[in-house]
Coordinates of C-alpha atoms and ligand atoms in Angstrom, one line a residue:
X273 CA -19.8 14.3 1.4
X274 CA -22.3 14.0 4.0
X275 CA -21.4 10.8 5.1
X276 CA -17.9 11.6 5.4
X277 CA -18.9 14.7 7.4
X278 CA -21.4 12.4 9.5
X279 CA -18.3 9.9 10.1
X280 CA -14.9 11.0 9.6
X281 CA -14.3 13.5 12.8
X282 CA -14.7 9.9 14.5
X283 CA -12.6 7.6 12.3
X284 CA -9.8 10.5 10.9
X285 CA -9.3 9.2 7.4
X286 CA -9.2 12.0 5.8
X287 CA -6.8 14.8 5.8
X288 CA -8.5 17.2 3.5
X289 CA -11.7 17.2 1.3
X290 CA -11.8 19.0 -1.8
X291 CA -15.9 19.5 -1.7
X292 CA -15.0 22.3 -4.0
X293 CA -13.0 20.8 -6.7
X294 CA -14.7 17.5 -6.0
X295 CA -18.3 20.1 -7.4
X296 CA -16.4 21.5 -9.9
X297 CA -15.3 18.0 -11.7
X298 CA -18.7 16.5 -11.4
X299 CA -20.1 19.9 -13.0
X300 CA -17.4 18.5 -15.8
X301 CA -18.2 15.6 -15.9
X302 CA -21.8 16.1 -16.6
X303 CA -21.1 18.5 -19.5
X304 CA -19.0 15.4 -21.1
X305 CA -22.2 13.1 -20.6
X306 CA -24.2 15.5 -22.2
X307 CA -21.7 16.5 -25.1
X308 CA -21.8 12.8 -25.7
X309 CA -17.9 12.8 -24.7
X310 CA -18.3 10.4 -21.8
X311 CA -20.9 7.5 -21.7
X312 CA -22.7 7.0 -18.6
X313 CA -22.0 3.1 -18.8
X314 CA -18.1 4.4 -18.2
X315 CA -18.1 2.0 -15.0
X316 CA -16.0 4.5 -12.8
X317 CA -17.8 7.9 -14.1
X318 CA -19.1 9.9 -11.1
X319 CA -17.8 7.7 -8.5
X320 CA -15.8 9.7 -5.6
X321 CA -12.5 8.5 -4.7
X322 CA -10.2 9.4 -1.7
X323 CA -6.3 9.4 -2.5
X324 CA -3.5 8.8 -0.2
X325 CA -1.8 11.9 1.1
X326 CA 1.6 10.4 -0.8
X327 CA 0.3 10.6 -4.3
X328 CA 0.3 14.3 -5.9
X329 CA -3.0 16.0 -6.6
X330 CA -2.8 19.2 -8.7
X331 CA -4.2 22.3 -6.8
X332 CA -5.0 19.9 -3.8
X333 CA -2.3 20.2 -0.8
X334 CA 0.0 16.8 -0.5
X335 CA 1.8 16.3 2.6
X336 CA 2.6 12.8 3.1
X337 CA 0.9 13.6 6.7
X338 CA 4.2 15.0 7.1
X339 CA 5.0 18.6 8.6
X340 CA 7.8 19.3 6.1
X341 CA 5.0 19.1 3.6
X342 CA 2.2 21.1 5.2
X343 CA 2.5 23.6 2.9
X344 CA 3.3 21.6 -0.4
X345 CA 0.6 21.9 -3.1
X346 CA 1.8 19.9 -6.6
X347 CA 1.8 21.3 -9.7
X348 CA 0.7 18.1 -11.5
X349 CA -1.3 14.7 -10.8
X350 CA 0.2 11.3 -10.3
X351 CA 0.1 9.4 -13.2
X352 CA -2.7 7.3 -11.5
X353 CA -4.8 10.8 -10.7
X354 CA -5.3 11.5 -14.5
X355 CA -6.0 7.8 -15.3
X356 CA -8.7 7.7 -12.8
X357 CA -9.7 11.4 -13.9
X358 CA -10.0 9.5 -17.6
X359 CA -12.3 7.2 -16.3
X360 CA -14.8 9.0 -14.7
X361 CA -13.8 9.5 -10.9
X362 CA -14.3 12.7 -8.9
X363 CA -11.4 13.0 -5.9
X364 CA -13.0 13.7 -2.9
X365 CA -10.2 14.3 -0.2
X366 CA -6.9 13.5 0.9
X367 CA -6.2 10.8 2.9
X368 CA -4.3 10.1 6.7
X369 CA -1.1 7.4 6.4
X370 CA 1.7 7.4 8.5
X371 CA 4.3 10.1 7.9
X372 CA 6.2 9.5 4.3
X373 CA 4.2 5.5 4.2
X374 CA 6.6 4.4 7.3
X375 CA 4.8 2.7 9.7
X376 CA 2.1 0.1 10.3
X377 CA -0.9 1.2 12.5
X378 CA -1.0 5.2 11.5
X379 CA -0.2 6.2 14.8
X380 CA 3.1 8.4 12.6
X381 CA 1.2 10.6 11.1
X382 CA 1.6 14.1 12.0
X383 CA -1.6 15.6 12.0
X384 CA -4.5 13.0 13.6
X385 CA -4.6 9.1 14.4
X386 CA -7.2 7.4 12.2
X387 CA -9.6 5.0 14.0
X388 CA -10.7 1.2 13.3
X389 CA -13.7 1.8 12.4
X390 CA -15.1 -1.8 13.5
X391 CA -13.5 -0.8 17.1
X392 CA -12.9 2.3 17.8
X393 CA -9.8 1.4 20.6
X394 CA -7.8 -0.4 17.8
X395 CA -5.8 0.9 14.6
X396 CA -6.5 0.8 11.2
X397 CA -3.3 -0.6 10.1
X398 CA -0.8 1.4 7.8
X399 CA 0.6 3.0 6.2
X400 CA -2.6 3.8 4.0
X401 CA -4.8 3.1 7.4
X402 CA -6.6 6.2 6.2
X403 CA -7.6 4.8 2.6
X404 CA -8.7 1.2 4.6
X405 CA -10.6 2.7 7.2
X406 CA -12.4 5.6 5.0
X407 CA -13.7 2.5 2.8
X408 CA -14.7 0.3 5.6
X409 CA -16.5 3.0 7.4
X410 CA -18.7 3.9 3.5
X411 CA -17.1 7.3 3.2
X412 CA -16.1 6.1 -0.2
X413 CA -16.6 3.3 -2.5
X414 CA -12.8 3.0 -3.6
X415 CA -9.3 4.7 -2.4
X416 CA -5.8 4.9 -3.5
X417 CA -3.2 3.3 -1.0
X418 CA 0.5 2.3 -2.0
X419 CA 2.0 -0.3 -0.6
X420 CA 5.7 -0.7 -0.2
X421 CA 6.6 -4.0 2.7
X422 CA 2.5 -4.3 3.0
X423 CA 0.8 -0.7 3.3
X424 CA -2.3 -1.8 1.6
X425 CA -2.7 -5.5 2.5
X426 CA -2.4 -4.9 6.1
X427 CA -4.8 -2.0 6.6
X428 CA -7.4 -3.7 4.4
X429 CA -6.8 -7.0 6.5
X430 CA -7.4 -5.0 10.1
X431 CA -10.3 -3.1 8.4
X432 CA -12.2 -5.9 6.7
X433 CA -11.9 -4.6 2.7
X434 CA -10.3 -5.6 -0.1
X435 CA -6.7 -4.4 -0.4
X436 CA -4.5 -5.2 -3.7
X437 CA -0.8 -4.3 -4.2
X438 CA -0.2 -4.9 -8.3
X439 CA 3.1 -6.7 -9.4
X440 CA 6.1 -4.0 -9.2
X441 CA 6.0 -1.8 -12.3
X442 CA 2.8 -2.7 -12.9
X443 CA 0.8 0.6 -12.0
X444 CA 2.9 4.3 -13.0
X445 CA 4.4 5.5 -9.6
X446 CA 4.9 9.0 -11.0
X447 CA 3.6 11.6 -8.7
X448 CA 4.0 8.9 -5.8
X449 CA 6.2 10.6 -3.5
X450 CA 9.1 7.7 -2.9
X451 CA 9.7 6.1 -0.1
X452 CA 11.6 3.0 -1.3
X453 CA 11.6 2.9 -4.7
X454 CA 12.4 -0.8 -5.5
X455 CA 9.6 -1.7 -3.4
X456 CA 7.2 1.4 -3.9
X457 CA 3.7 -0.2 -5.7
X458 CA 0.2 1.9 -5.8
X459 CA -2.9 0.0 -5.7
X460 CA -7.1 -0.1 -5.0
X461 CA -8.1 -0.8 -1.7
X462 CA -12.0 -1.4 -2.6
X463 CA -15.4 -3.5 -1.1
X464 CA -14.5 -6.4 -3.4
X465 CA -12.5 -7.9 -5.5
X466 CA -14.5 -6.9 -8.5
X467 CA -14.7 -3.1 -7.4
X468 CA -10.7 -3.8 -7.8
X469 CA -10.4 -5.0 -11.1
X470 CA -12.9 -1.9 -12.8
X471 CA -10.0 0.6 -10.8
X472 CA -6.8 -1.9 -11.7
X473 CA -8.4 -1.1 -15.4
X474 CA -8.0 2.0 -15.5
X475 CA -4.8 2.5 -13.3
X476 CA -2.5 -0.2 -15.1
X477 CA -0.3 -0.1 -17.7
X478 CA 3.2 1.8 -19.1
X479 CA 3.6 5.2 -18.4
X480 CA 6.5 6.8 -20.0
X481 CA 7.4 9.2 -17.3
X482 CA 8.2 6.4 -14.8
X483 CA 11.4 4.7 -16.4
X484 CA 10.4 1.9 -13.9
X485 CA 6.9 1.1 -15.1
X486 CA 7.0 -2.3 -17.6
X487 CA 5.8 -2.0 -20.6
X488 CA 3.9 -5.5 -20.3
X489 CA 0.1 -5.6 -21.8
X490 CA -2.7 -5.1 -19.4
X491 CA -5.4 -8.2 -19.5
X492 CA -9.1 -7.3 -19.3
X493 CA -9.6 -7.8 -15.6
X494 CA -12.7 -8.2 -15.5
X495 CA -13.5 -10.9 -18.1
X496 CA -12.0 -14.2 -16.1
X497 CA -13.6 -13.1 -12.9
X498 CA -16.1 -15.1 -13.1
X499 CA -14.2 -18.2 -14.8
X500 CA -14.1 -21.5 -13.1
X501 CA -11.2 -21.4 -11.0
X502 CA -11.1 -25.3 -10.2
X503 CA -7.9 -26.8 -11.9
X504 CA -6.0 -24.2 -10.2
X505 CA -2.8 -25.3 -7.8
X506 CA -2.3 -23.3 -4.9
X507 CA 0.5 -23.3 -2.6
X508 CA 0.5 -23.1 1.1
X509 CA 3.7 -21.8 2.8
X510 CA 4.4 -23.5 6.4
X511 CA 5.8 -20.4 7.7
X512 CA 2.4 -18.3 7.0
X513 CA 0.8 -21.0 9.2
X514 CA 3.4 -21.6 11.9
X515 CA 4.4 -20.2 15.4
X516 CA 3.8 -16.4 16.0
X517 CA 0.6 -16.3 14.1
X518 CA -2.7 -15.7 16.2
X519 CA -4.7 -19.0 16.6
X520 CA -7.9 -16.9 15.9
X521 CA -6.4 -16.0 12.1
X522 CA -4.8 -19.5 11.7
X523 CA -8.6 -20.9 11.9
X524 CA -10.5 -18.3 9.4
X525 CA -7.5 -18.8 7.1
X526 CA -7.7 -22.3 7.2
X527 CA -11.6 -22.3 6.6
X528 CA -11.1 -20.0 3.8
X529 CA -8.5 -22.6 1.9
X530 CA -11.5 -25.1 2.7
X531 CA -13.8 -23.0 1.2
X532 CA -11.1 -22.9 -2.3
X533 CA -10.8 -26.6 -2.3
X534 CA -13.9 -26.8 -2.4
X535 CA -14.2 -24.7 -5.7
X536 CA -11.6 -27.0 -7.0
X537 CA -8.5 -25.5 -5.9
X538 CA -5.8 -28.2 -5.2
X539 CA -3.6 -27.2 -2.4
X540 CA -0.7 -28.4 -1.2
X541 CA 2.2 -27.3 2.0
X542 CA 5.4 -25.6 0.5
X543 CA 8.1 -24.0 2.8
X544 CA 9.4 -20.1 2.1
X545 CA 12.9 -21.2 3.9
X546 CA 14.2 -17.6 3.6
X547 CA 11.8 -15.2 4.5
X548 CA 12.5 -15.9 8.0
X549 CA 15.2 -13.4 6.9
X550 CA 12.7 -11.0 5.4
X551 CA 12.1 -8.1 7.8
X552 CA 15.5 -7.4 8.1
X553 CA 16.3 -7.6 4.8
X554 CA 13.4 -5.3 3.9
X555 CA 14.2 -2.7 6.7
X556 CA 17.8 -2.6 5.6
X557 CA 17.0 -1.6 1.8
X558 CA 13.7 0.1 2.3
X559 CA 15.4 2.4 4.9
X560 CA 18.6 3.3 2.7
X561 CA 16.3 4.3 -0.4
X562 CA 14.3 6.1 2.1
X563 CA 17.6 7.9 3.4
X564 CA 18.3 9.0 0.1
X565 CA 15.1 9.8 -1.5
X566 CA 14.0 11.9 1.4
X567 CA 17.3 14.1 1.0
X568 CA 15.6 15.9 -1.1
X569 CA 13.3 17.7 1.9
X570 CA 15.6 20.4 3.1
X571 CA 13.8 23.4 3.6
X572 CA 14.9 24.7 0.3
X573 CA 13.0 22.9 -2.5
X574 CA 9.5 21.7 -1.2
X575 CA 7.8 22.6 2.3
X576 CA 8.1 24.0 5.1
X577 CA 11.6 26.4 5.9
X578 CA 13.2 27.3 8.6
X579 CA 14.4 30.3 8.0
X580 CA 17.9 30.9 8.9
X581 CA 20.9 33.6 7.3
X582 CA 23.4 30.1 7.9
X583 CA 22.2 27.4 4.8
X584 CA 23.3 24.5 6.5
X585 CA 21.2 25.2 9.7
X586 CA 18.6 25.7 7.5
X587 CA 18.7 21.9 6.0
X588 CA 19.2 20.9 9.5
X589 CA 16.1 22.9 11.6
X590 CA 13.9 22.7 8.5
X591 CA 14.6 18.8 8.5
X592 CA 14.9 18.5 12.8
X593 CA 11.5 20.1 13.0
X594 CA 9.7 18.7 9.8
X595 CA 10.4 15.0 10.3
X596 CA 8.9 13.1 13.0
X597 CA 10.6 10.5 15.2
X598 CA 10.1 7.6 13.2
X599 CA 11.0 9.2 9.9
X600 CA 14.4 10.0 11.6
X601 CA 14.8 6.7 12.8
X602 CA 14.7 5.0 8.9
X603 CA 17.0 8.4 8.1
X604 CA 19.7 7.4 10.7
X605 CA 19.5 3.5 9.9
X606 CA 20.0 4.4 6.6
X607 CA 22.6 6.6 6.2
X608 CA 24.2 3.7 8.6
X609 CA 23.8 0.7 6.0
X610 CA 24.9 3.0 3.1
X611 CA 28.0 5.0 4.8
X612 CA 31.7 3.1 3.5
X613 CA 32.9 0.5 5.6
X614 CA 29.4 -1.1 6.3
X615 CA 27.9 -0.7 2.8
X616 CA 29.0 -4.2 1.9
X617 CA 28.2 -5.9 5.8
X618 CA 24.6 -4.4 5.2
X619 CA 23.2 -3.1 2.0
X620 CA 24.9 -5.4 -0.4
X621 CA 24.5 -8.3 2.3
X622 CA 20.6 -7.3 1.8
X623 CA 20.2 -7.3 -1.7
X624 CA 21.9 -10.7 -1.8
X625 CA 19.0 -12.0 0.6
X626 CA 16.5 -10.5 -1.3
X627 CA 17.6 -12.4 -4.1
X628 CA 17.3 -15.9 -2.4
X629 CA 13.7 -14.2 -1.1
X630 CA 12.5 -13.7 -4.4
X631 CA 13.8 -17.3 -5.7
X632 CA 12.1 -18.8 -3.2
X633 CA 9.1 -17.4 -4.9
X634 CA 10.0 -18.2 -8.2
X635 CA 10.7 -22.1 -7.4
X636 CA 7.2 -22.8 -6.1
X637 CA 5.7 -20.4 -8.9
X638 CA 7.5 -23.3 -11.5
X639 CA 4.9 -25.3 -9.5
X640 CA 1.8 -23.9 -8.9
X641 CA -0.6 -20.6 -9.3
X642 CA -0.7 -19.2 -6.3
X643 CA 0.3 -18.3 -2.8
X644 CA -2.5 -18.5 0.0
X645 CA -1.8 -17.6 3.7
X646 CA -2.5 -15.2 6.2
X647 CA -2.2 -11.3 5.1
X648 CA -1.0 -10.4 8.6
X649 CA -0.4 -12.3 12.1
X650 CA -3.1 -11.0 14.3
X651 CA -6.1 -8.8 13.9
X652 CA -6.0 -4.8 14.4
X653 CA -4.0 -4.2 17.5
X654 CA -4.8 -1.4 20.2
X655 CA -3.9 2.1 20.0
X656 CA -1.0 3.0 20.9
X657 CA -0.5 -0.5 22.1
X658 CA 3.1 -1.1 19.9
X659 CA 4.2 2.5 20.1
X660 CA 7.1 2.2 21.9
X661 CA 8.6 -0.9 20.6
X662 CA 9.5 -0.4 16.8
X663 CA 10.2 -4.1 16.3
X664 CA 7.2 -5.1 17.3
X665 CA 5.4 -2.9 15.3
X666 CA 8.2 -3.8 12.2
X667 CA 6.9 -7.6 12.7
X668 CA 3.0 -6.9 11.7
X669 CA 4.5 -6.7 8.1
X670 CA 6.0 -10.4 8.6
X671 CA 4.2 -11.8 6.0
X672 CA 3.5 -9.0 3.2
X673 CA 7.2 -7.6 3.0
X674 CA 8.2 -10.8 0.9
X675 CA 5.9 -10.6 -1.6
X676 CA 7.3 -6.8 -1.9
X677 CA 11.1 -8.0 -1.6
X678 CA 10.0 -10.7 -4.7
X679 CA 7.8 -7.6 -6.4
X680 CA 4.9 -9.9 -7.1
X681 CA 1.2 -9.0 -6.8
X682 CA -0.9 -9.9 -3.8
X683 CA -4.4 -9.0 -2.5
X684 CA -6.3 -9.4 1.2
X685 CA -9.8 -9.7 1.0
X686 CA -11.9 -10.6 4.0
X687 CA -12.4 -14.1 5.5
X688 CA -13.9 -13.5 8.4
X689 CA -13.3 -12.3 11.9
X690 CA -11.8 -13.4 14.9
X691 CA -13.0 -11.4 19.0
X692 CA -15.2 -9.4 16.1
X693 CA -12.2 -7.8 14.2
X694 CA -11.7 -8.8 11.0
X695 CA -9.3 -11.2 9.4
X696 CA -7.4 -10.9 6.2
X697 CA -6.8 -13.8 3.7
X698 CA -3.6 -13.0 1.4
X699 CA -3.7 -14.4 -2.4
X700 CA -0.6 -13.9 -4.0
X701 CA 0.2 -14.6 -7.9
X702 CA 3.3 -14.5 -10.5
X703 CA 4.7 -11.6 -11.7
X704 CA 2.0 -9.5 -13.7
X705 CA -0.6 -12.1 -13.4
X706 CA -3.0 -10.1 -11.1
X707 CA -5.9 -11.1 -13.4
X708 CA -5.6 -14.5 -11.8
X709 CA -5.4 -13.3 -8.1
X710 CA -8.6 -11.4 -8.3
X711 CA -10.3 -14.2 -10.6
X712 CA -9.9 -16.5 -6.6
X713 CA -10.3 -13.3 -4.6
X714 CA -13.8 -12.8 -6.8
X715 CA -14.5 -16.4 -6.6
X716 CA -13.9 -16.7 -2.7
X717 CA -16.2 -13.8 -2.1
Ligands
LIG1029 N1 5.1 -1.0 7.7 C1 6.1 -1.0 6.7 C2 7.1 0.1 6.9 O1 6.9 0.8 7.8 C3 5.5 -1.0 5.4 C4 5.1 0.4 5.0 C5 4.6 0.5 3.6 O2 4.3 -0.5 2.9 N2 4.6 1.7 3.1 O3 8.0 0.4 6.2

């Protein structure tokens, strides 16, 4: 708590700390050690952990760092909240994203910008810039981000942590307010790639109240993370390495897959022929689930109303004055793909691409382990540098959204930095083999 009250009116992470409840639960938690309940070598019990403002905490005000939601305090905990609970943890806070997990530097929340907290003038990356920059600045050992075309990977990249987004369905998303719900993954952005496996422990696995979580066994993380990873057969795609991706990140990548090969690591160049048409493709579908799932903020169920005798200006002040510009924009675009008479010449058009997308992952996963590139083009940008220009700021996802559109599991951990920001090195695995992508995260660090 001190450190965060030392650091955070400088870097913005957070959105709200809990010191009370945060006391209250360690009080708790002590009367389990003593009552024998808990065991003190429980490897998450007493660690503080900040959650991103999307994921419902009981008691504790969520609001998507949205103003709709200012006033929205749940009446349960995500799935992943009492999991964590289980384990030990003590939330601490609430943390800064951009408004409903749309965007890509922070700059949409509605309450404060969060800072880089290796350069104060740049972003953090987003969506979950607040969960990246509140663990690169030592506020907290671990956070919650969720990542739906790269909310986790990117931020970790521009803030120099470790960052993993689990295979879809692999972590519960109940009590993760939706966004794009075929894309929609939660996940541990942490110092390290072991740090990740103890939370992906006690995070993973079926959860009956989310009729999209898989009901596939959860490895013991930890126990190959330490196993020799030489025999392994990574691929590395051309387009991750090509034209529109800084020289500065193209070297540390590049030094990291030496680094690999020289564990043992045989690598070899593969093409990813259609995720050229992956941003598209991904702001086409994630903005029609978005359309729909945010219908459900009109002034009437959850948040903020504006108060009016007429119920359809109601929906329309309480949602014109809640949502902020960028929310609107995925609202309008949208309702445009999903609306007759364009359904088919967008939507459907979409999900056919994302089904090439994803077999262009499963063809070279017939052939090797693993994906290695780049997590993100450059390093953190300025703020307010791509503000103005939404496509710009749509292309920093370039290389995480496929790995959403294909639902497998990918983390960024360090390699490096280039002009003294940090670079990001993405590791991405097959479908529910994230045991594997942190055994050559853990092995490269
Ligand atoms: N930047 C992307 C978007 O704005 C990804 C966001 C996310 O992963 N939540 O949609």
């Amino acid at each position: 708590i001190e450190r965060i009250e030392e650091v955070d009116g400088t870097v913005g992470a957070f959105l709200r700390l809990d010191k009370e409840g945060a006391r209250l639960e360690a009080d708790r938690l002590d009367m389990q050690l003593m009552d024998g309940k808990m065991t003190a070598s429980a490897v998450l019990a007493g660690i503080p952990v900040g959650i991103k403002d999307n994921i419902v905490t009981k008691d504790i005000t969520t609001t998507c760092a949205s103003a709709i939601l200012s006033n929205f305090d749940p009446i349960h905990n995500a799935t992943v909240v009492n999991r964590l609970h289980e384990a030990g943890t003590v939330t601490i806070g609430k943390l800064n994203m951009d408004e409903f997990a749309m965007g890509s530097s922070n700059e949409n929340s509605s309450f404060h910008v969060v800072k880089n907290p290796w350069n104060l003038a740049k972003v953090p990356g987003g969506s979950s810039g607040g969960s990246a920059a509140a663990v690169a600045a030592g506020e907290v050992p671990f956070t919650l981000g969720s990542d739906t075309g790269g909310s986790i990977r990117q931020p970790a990249s521009y803030c120099g942590v470790t960052g993993l987004k689990p295979t879809y369905g692999r972590v519960s998303r109940f009590g993760l307010v939706a966004y794009a719900s075929s894309l929609d993954q939660i996940g541990p952005i942490t110092r390290s790639a072991e740090d990740s496996a103890y939370v992906m422990q006690a995070i993973a696995g079926h959860d009956a109240a989310d009729s999209t979580s898989a009901n596939v066994d959860v490895p013991d993380y930890t126990e190959k993370l330490y196993a020799d990873v030489s025999g392994l057969k990574a691929a590395v795609p051309a387009e991750y390495l090509g034209d529109g991706i800084d020289a500065g990140v193209k070297s540390r990548v590049k030094e990291a897959i030496a680094i690999l090969e020289e564990q043992g690591i045989a690598w070899e160049e593969v093409s990813l022929p259609y995720s050229k048409y992956a941003l598209p493709t991904y702001y086409i579908l994630a903005s029609s689930e978005a359309s729909a799932n945010l219908a459900r903020f009109d002034g009437i169920r959850y948040g903020v109303r504006h108060e009016s005798d007429n119920l359809i200006d109601t929906y329309k002040k309480s949602r014109s004055e809640g949502f902020g510009e960028e929310v609107k924009r995925r609202i309008m675009l949208g309702t445009f793909a999903l609306s007759t008479g364009y359904y088919d010449a967008y939507y459907k058009k979409a999900q056919k691409v994302r089904t090439l997308i994803k077999q262009d992952f499963d063809k070279i996963f017939e052939r090797f382990d693993l994906i290695i590139g780049p997590t993100a083009p450059t390093t953190a940008f300025g703020l307010g540098e791509e503000l103005d220009d939404p496509l710009t700021m749509y292309a920093n996802d370039i290389l995480t959204i496929p790995v959403n559109l294909a639902g497998v599991p990918a983390i960024s951990v360090p390699c490096g930095f280039s002009d003294s920001l940090p670079v990001g090195l993405q590791i991405i695995g097959k479908h529910f083999d994230e045991a594997t992508v942190l055994q050559v995260a853990n092995a490269y660090q």
